[in-house]
Amino acid sequence: MANFLFGRLLQSLVLLLIVSVIGFAVLHLAPGGPLAQFALVPGLSKEDLARMAHEMGLDRPLPVQYWEWLTRLLGGDWGHSYRDNRPVLDVIAGRLPATLELMGAAILISVLVGAWIGVMGAIRRYSTFDMLATIGAMVALSIPTFWFGLIVIYVFSVHLGWLPPGNRTTVGGDGSFLDYLHHLIAPAAVLALVEVAIWSRYMRASMLDVVNQDFIRTARAKGLPERTVLWHHALRNALLPMIALAGVEIPTLLGGALVAETVFTWPGMGRLLLDSLGYRDYPVVMGILMFSAVLALLGNLLADIFAAVADPRIRMA
Amino acid sequence: MTASLAQSSPAVKTGSRAWRRFCRHRLALFGIAAIVLLVLASVVGPSLIPFDSLKIDIRHRFAPPPFEGHLFGTDQLGRDLLVRLLMAGRISLSIGFAAMIVSTAFGTLIGVAAGYYGGAVRVALMRFVDAMLCFPQIFLLLVLAAFIQPNVVTLTLVIAASSWMEVARVVEGQVRSLRERDFILAAEMLGASGRYVMFRELLPNAIGPIIVAATLTVARAILLEAYVSFLGYGIQPPMASWGNMLNNAQQYLGSAPWLAIFPGLMITLAVSSFNFVGDGLRDALDARFDLN
């Protein structure tokens, strides 16, 4: 286990390093580079810009610049927002809870609904339910999330008036938990659509894998009721690969959250990215890009560790 | 009995067997039909409709469908929605195909090189692929799109730049396992160069999974184009794309819902068609499915 942990940790660190190089490259790809913030300030001469470039160390070799940037990043100094000069990490931290809540709710929905659909599809393979679930999953993966969001708003907010069309709480409302939950339903369901589809497919495949194994035949042979065999013996083993899937799905989920947040004016990290792009607030853009990659890396690492804890076969391999 | 004999007989060529399996896949056939129909309609359709996609007609704004020849109604500037949908189809489908070609070519190149050379080359290339996949695709795409002057070509390149990684992974896996086979050893012993082995021996044998990945990449690229254009960083109005048509539709959701419904249906139809075809191709080209 110690070997497995060490190897996995080392791998993540290497990936983190490459991720940071990509991030640094993207930052320098930005039109005007890190100096872009001053391009629109009136009264700055070319000499002023050159002097500032020198002060910011932009005339030094790129590897040196990268190294300084990386050490600052690791020290928690992610730069300041062009917009209000607040530290980037603070700006992100202010928006993170909203995104994490949205993602958490979506994961909950997709794990429960997706796993159920997948298991039922595997048990009644090639039944009408299975066929419909297969087609439904493929269509769900093809629906643009933002459009689905618009349709949900149209049906449930404009027409039926059941759900609020956006925001996290009612403006000027009592701020109660129920009010908050009421606002969470639509964006979480929209975000979950794609994930339900993915989870149901993986769950079905995993369940089919397990059901054909010897220990299931043994369980049946010793006369256990089919329900116990499926929901106890098979499901527990079929869920193991799903732990790793949860880690892999984090970037997709974050991307989906951006779209859902845009449509439902949910004040999360995705909206922040879009707003910052609009203001050409590159430090915040970079910060979110790096932060989301780190989040994905961490999620992957944790998922792999959990999977190894739950399933000894993984850490032995 | 005879049927199973016929299927296992080596006289039946792999190609025709794959074709028969593909035809069994009704959804894939539906997908092919829908794609052909969409492409035809986008190419020919606009010249058959007596309206111009850019002509503003203030007197007939927000005409609900169907209205005096405007089969799908008109938008907030009185432009015919159907002809705009078809013109948008040209743009969105072209970007989808073009981005697929660029990203498949690049991903294949990376994957073949990584799988063939192995060792340090493989580690370097595939770790780079892993790192790229850590970024949410939409984040990466949006940031890159915000840096460029968006037009059809730059948008295609940016979409390709953020979606070649899956192909690279698929190809690398294929090539790595093919690399150990005897026919590669034979080719090398005959003195074939590295380039010959990579592109004449390995690549043709890995073509099945590449085609599947490419088909799914078209679907993905159409979706991505719709996302960036919806968010305002893609195709710019007055040029229509399925994504940017939805951009304006959101504010008229209550009064003119058809503006939101039709473009979304077009995207869903196009994307699910490519996904169906990709799925059918996977079943047809993947020998493992023979066992089931």
Short mmCIF file of N, CA and C in Angstrom, two decimals, chain A residues 211-307:
data_model
loop_
_atom_site.label_atom_id
_atom_site.label_comp_id
_atom_site.label_asym_id
_atom_site.label_seq_id
_atom_site.Cartn_x
_atom_site.Cartn_y
_atom_site.Cartn_z
N VAL A 211 -21.60 -9.96 -12.91
CA VAL A 211 -22.63 -11.01 -12.89
C VAL A 211 -22.13 -12.30 -13.55
N ASN A 212 -21.18 -12.16 -14.49
CA ASN A 212 -20.68 -13.35 -15.17
C ASN A 212 -19.52 -14.02 -14.44
N GLN A 213 -19.19 -13.54 -13.24
CA GLN A 213 -18.04 -14.13 -12.55
C GLN A 213 -18.44 -15.32 -11.69
N ASP A 214 -17.41 -16.10 -11.32
CA ASP A 214 -17.65 -17.37 -10.64
C ASP A 214 -18.33 -17.21 -9.28
N PHE A 215 -17.94 -16.16 -8.53
CA PHE A 215 -18.48 -16.09 -7.17
C PHE A 215 -19.98 -15.82 -7.18
N ILE A 216 -20.47 -15.22 -8.27
CA ILE A 216 -21.91 -15.03 -8.39
C ILE A 216 -22.59 -16.37 -8.65
N ARG A 217 -21.95 -17.18 -9.50
CA ARG A 217 -22.50 -18.51 -9.75
C ARG A 217 -22.52 -19.32 -8.44
N THR A 218 -21.44 -19.17 -7.66
CA THR A 218 -21.38 -19.86 -6.37
C THR A 218 -22.52 -19.41 -5.46
N ALA A 219 -22.71 -18.09 -5.42
CA ALA A 219 -23.76 -17.56 -4.55
C ALA A 219 -25.12 -18.11 -4.96
N ARG A 220 -25.34 -18.17 -6.28
CA ARG A 220 -26.61 -18.71 -6.76
C ARG A 220 -26.70 -20.19 -6.46
N ALA A 221 -25.58 -20.90 -6.63
CA ALA A 221 -25.57 -22.36 -6.46
C ALA A 221 -25.88 -22.75 -5.03
N LYS A 222 -25.43 -21.91 -4.09
CA LYS A 222 -25.72 -22.29 -2.70
C LYS A 222 -27.12 -21.85 -2.29
N GLY A 223 -27.92 -21.39 -3.24
CA GLY A 223 -29.33 -21.18 -3.00
C GLY A 223 -29.73 -19.85 -2.44
N LEU A 224 -28.86 -18.86 -2.54
CA LEU A 224 -29.23 -17.54 -2.06
C LEU A 224 -30.33 -16.98 -2.96
N PRO A 225 -31.25 -16.20 -2.36
CA PRO A 225 -32.27 -15.58 -3.22
C PRO A 225 -31.61 -14.63 -4.22
N GLU A 226 -32.20 -14.57 -5.43
CA GLU A 226 -31.62 -13.76 -6.50
C GLU A 226 -31.42 -12.30 -6.07
N ARG A 227 -32.37 -11.81 -5.23
CA ARG A 227 -32.28 -10.42 -4.80
C ARG A 227 -31.00 -10.19 -3.99
N THR A 228 -30.70 -11.11 -3.10
CA THR A 228 -29.48 -10.97 -2.30
C THR A 228 -28.25 -11.04 -3.18
N VAL A 229 -28.28 -11.98 -4.13
CA VAL A 229 -27.13 -12.15 -5.02
C VAL A 229 -26.85 -10.84 -5.76
N LEU A 230 -27.91 -10.28 -6.35
CA LEU A 230 -27.73 -9.10 -7.19
C LEU A 230 -27.42 -7.86 -6.38
N TRP A 231 -28.27 -7.56 -5.41
CA TRP A 231 -28.15 -6.28 -4.71
C TRP A 231 -27.10 -6.31 -3.62
N HIS A 232 -26.68 -7.50 -3.21
CA HIS A 232 -25.67 -7.56 -2.16
C HIS A 232 -24.31 -7.95 -2.73
N HIS A 233 -24.23 -9.16 -3.28
CA HIS A 233 -22.94 -9.65 -3.77
C HIS A 233 -22.48 -8.90 -5.01
N ALA A 234 -23.35 -8.83 -6.00
CA ALA A 234 -22.93 -8.26 -7.29
C ALA A 234 -22.74 -6.75 -7.21
N LEU A 235 -23.73 -6.05 -6.65
CA LEU A 235 -23.68 -4.59 -6.67
C LEU A 235 -22.44 -4.06 -5.95
N ARG A 236 -22.13 -4.68 -4.81
CA ARG A 236 -20.98 -4.19 -4.04
C ARG A 236 -19.70 -4.24 -4.85
N ASN A 237 -19.56 -5.32 -5.61
CA ASN A 237 -18.36 -5.45 -6.43
C ASN A 237 -18.42 -4.58 -7.68
N ALA A 238 -19.63 -4.43 -8.20
CA ALA A 238 -19.77 -3.62 -9.42
C ALA A 238 -19.54 -2.14 -9.12
N LEU A 239 -19.74 -1.75 -7.86
CA LEU A 239 -19.57 -0.34 -7.51
C LEU A 239 -18.09 0.06 -7.42
N LEU A 240 -17.22 -0.94 -7.25
CA LEU A 240 -15.80 -0.61 -7.05
C LEU A 240 -15.20 0.24 -8.16
N PRO A 241 -15.38 -0.15 -9.45
CA PRO A 241 -14.79 0.70 -10.50
C PRO A 241 -15.41 2.09 -10.57
N MET A 242 -16.60 2.23 -9.97
CA MET A 242 -17.28 3.54 -10.01
C MET A 242 -16.55 4.58 -9.18
N ILE A 243 -15.79 4.13 -8.16
CA ILE A 243 -15.05 5.08 -7.33
C ILE A 243 -14.05 5.84 -8.20
N ALA A 244 -13.33 5.11 -9.05
CA ALA A 244 -12.36 5.76 -9.92
C ALA A 244 -13.06 6.66 -10.92
N LEU A 245 -14.23 6.23 -11.38
CA LEU A 245 -14.98 7.03 -12.35
C LEU A 245 -15.31 8.41 -11.77
N ALA A 246 -15.67 8.42 -10.47
CA ALA A 246 -16.02 9.69 -9.83
C ALA A 246 -14.86 10.67 -9.93
N GLY A 247 -13.63 10.15 -9.79
CA GLY A 247 -12.47 11.03 -9.91
C GLY A 247 -12.27 11.53 -11.32
N VAL A 248 -12.42 10.62 -12.29
CA VAL A 248 -12.20 10.97 -13.69
C VAL A 248 -13.22 12.00 -14.18
N GLU A 249 -14.41 11.96 -13.59
CA GLU A 249 -15.49 12.80 -14.10
C GLU A 249 -15.42 14.25 -13.64
N ILE A 250 -14.47 14.57 -12.75
CA ILE A 250 -14.45 15.92 -12.19
C ILE A 250 -14.29 17.02 -13.25
N PRO A 251 -13.34 16.89 -14.21
CA PRO A 251 -13.26 17.96 -15.22
C PRO A 251 -14.56 18.12 -16.01
N THR A 252 -15.19 17.02 -16.39
CA THR A 252 -16.46 17.10 -17.12
C THR A 252 -17.50 17.83 -16.29
N LEU A 253 -17.53 17.47 -15.00
CA LEU A 253 -18.52 18.06 -14.10
C LEU A 253 -18.29 19.57 -13.95
N LEU A 254 -17.01 19.95 -13.82
CA LEU A 254 -16.68 21.38 -13.70
C LEU A 254 -17.08 22.13 -14.95
N GLY A 255 -16.81 21.52 -16.11
CA GLY A 255 -17.19 22.15 -17.37
C GLY A 255 -18.69 22.31 -17.47
N GLY A 256 -19.41 21.26 -17.08
CA GLY A 256 -20.87 21.33 -17.09
C GLY A 256 -21.38 22.37 -16.12
N ALA A 257 -20.70 22.49 -14.97
CA ALA A 257 -21.12 23.47 -13.97
C ALA A 257 -21.03 24.88 -14.54
N LEU A 258 -19.98 25.12 -15.32
CA LEU A 258 -19.84 26.46 -15.93
C LEU A 258 -21.08 26.78 -16.77
N VAL A 259 -21.50 25.80 -17.57
CA VAL A 259 -22.64 26.03 -18.45
C VAL A 259 -23.92 26.22 -17.65
N ALA A 260 -24.14 25.34 -16.66
CA ALA A 260 -25.35 25.43 -15.84
C ALA A 260 -25.37 26.76 -15.08
N GLU A 261 -24.21 27.17 -14.57
CA GLU A 261 -24.13 28.43 -13.83
C GLU A 261 -24.47 29.61 -14.71
N THR A 262 -24.04 29.54 -15.99
CA THR A 262 -24.32 30.64 -16.91
C THR A 262 -25.82 30.78 -17.14
N VAL A 263 -26.46 29.64 -17.41
CA VAL A 263 -27.88 29.70 -17.75
C VAL A 263 -28.71 30.11 -16.53
N PHE A 264 -28.35 29.59 -15.36
CA PHE A 264 -29.16 29.83 -14.17
C PHE A 264 -28.61 30.96 -13.30
N THR A 265 -27.73 31.80 -13.85
CA THR A 265 -27.06 32.88 -13.10
C THR A 265 -26.71 32.43 -11.67
N TRP A 266 -26.06 31.29 -11.61
CA TRP A 266 -25.61 30.72 -10.33
C TRP A 266 -24.22 31.29 -10.05
N PRO A 267 -24.01 31.94 -8.90
CA PRO A 267 -22.76 32.69 -8.70
C PRO A 267 -21.58 31.79 -8.32
N GLY A 268 -21.17 30.92 -9.23
CA GLY A 268 -20.07 30.01 -8.93
C GLY A 268 -18.81 30.32 -9.71
N MET A 269 -17.90 29.35 -9.72
CA MET A 269 -16.59 29.54 -10.33
C MET A 269 -16.70 29.64 -11.85
N GLY A 270 -17.62 28.89 -12.45
CA GLY A 270 -17.78 28.93 -13.89
C GLY A 270 -18.20 30.29 -14.38
N ARG A 271 -19.18 30.86 -13.69
CA ARG A 271 -19.61 32.23 -14.03
C ARG A 271 -18.47 33.20 -13.85
N LEU A 272 -17.70 32.99 -12.79
CA LEU A 272 -16.55 33.87 -12.52
C LEU A 272 -15.58 33.80 -13.70
N LEU A 273 -15.35 32.61 -14.23
CA LEU A 273 -14.44 32.47 -15.37
C LEU A 273 -14.95 33.29 -16.56
N LEU A 274 -16.25 33.16 -16.83
CA LEU A 274 -16.82 33.88 -17.97
C LEU A 274 -16.74 35.40 -17.76
N ASP A 275 -17.11 35.85 -16.55
CA ASP A 275 -17.03 37.28 -16.25
C ASP A 275 -15.60 37.78 -16.40
N SER A 276 -14.65 37.00 -15.88
CA SER A 276 -13.25 37.43 -15.92
C SER A 276 -12.75 37.47 -17.35
N LEU A 277 -13.20 36.52 -18.18
CA LEU A 277 -12.83 36.55 -19.60
C LEU A 277 -13.35 37.82 -20.24
N GLY A 278 -14.58 38.21 -19.88
CA GLY A 278 -15.19 39.41 -20.42
C GLY A 278 -14.39 40.65 -20.06
N TYR A 279 -13.84 40.69 -18.83
CA TYR A 279 -13.06 41.84 -18.38
C TYR A 279 -11.58 41.71 -18.74
N ARG A 280 -11.21 40.64 -19.42
CA ARG A 280 -9.80 40.33 -19.70
C ARG A 280 -8.99 40.33 -18.40
N ASP A 281 -9.60 39.79 -17.36
CA ASP A 281 -8.95 39.71 -16.05
C ASP A 281 -8.13 38.42 -16.01
N TYR A 282 -6.98 38.43 -16.70
CA TYR A 282 -6.23 37.20 -16.92
C TYR A 282 -5.72 36.51 -15.66
N PRO A 283 -5.30 37.24 -14.62
CA PRO A 283 -4.86 36.51 -13.42
C PRO A 283 -5.96 35.61 -12.86
N VAL A 284 -7.20 36.11 -12.84
CA VAL A 284 -8.29 35.28 -12.33
C VAL A 284 -8.57 34.12 -13.29
N VAL A 285 -8.56 34.40 -14.61
CA VAL A 285 -8.76 33.34 -15.60
C VAL A 285 -7.74 32.24 -15.40
N MET A 286 -6.46 32.65 -15.30
CA MET A 286 -5.38 31.68 -15.09
C MET A 286 -5.59 30.92 -13.80
N GLY A 287 -5.95 31.67 -12.75
CA GLY A 287 -6.16 31.06 -11.45
C GLY A 287 -7.22 29.97 -11.52
N ILE A 288 -8.34 30.27 -12.19
CA ILE A 288 -9.42 29.29 -12.27
C ILE A 288 -8.98 28.07 -13.08
N LEU A 289 -8.26 28.34 -14.19
CA LEU A 289 -7.78 27.24 -15.03
C LEU A 289 -6.87 26.31 -14.21
N MET A 290 -5.91 26.92 -13.49
CA MET A 290 -4.99 26.11 -12.69
C MET A 290 -5.73 25.41 -11.55
N PHE A 291 -6.64 26.16 -10.92
CA PHE A 291 -7.36 25.62 -9.77
C PHE A 291 -8.20 24.41 -10.19
N SER A 292 -8.87 24.52 -11.34
CA SER A 292 -9.72 23.41 -11.77
C SER A 292 -8.87 22.19 -12.10
N ALA A 293 -7.68 22.42 -12.68
CA ALA A 293 -6.80 21.29 -12.99
C ALA A 293 -6.31 20.63 -11.71
N VAL A 294 -5.97 21.46 -10.72
CA VAL A 294 -5.52 20.91 -9.44
C VAL A 294 -6.65 20.11 -8.77
N LEU A 295 -7.85 20.66 -8.88
CA LEU A 295 -9.02 19.98 -8.33
C LEU A 295 -9.19 18.60 -8.99
N ALA A 296 -9.04 18.58 -10.31
CA ALA A 296 -9.17 17.32 -11.05
C ALA A 296 -8.09 16.33 -10.63
N LEU A 297 -6.86 16.83 -10.48
CA LEU A 297 -5.75 15.98 -10.07
C LEU A 297 -6.00 15.39 -8.69
N LEU A 298 -6.41 16.27 -7.76
CA LEU A 298 -6.69 15.84 -6.39
C LEU A 298 -7.81 14.79 -6.37
N GLY A 299 -8.86 15.09 -7.13
CA GLY A 299 -10.00 14.17 -7.19
C GLY A 299 -9.58 12.80 -7.69
N ASN A 300 -8.75 12.81 -8.74
CA ASN A 300 -8.25 11.56 -9.29
C ASN A 300 -7.44 10.78 -8.28
N LEU A 301 -6.55 11.52 -7.60
CA LEU A 301 -5.68 10.90 -6.61
C LEU A 301 -6.51 10.28 -5.48
N LEU A 302 -7.45 11.08 -4.95
CA LEU A 302 -8.29 10.58 -3.85
C LEU A 302 -9.11 9.38 -4.30
N ALA A 303 -9.68 9.47 -5.51
CA ALA A 303 -10.49 8.37 -6.01
C ALA A 303 -9.66 7.09 -6.12
N ASP A 304 -8.43 7.24 -6.62
CA ASP A 304 -7.56 6.07 -6.76
C ASP A 304 -7.21 5.47 -5.40
N ILE A 305 -6.97 6.35 -4.43
CA ILE A 305 -6.62 5.86 -3.09
C ILE A 305 -7.82 5.14 -2.47
N PHE A 306 -9.00 5.74 -2.59
CA PHE A 306 -10.21 5.10 -2.06
C PHE A 306 -10.42 3.75 -2.72
N ALA A 307 -10.25 3.74 -4.05
CA ALA A 307 -10.44 2.49 -4.79
C ALA A 307 -9.46 1.43 -4.31
#
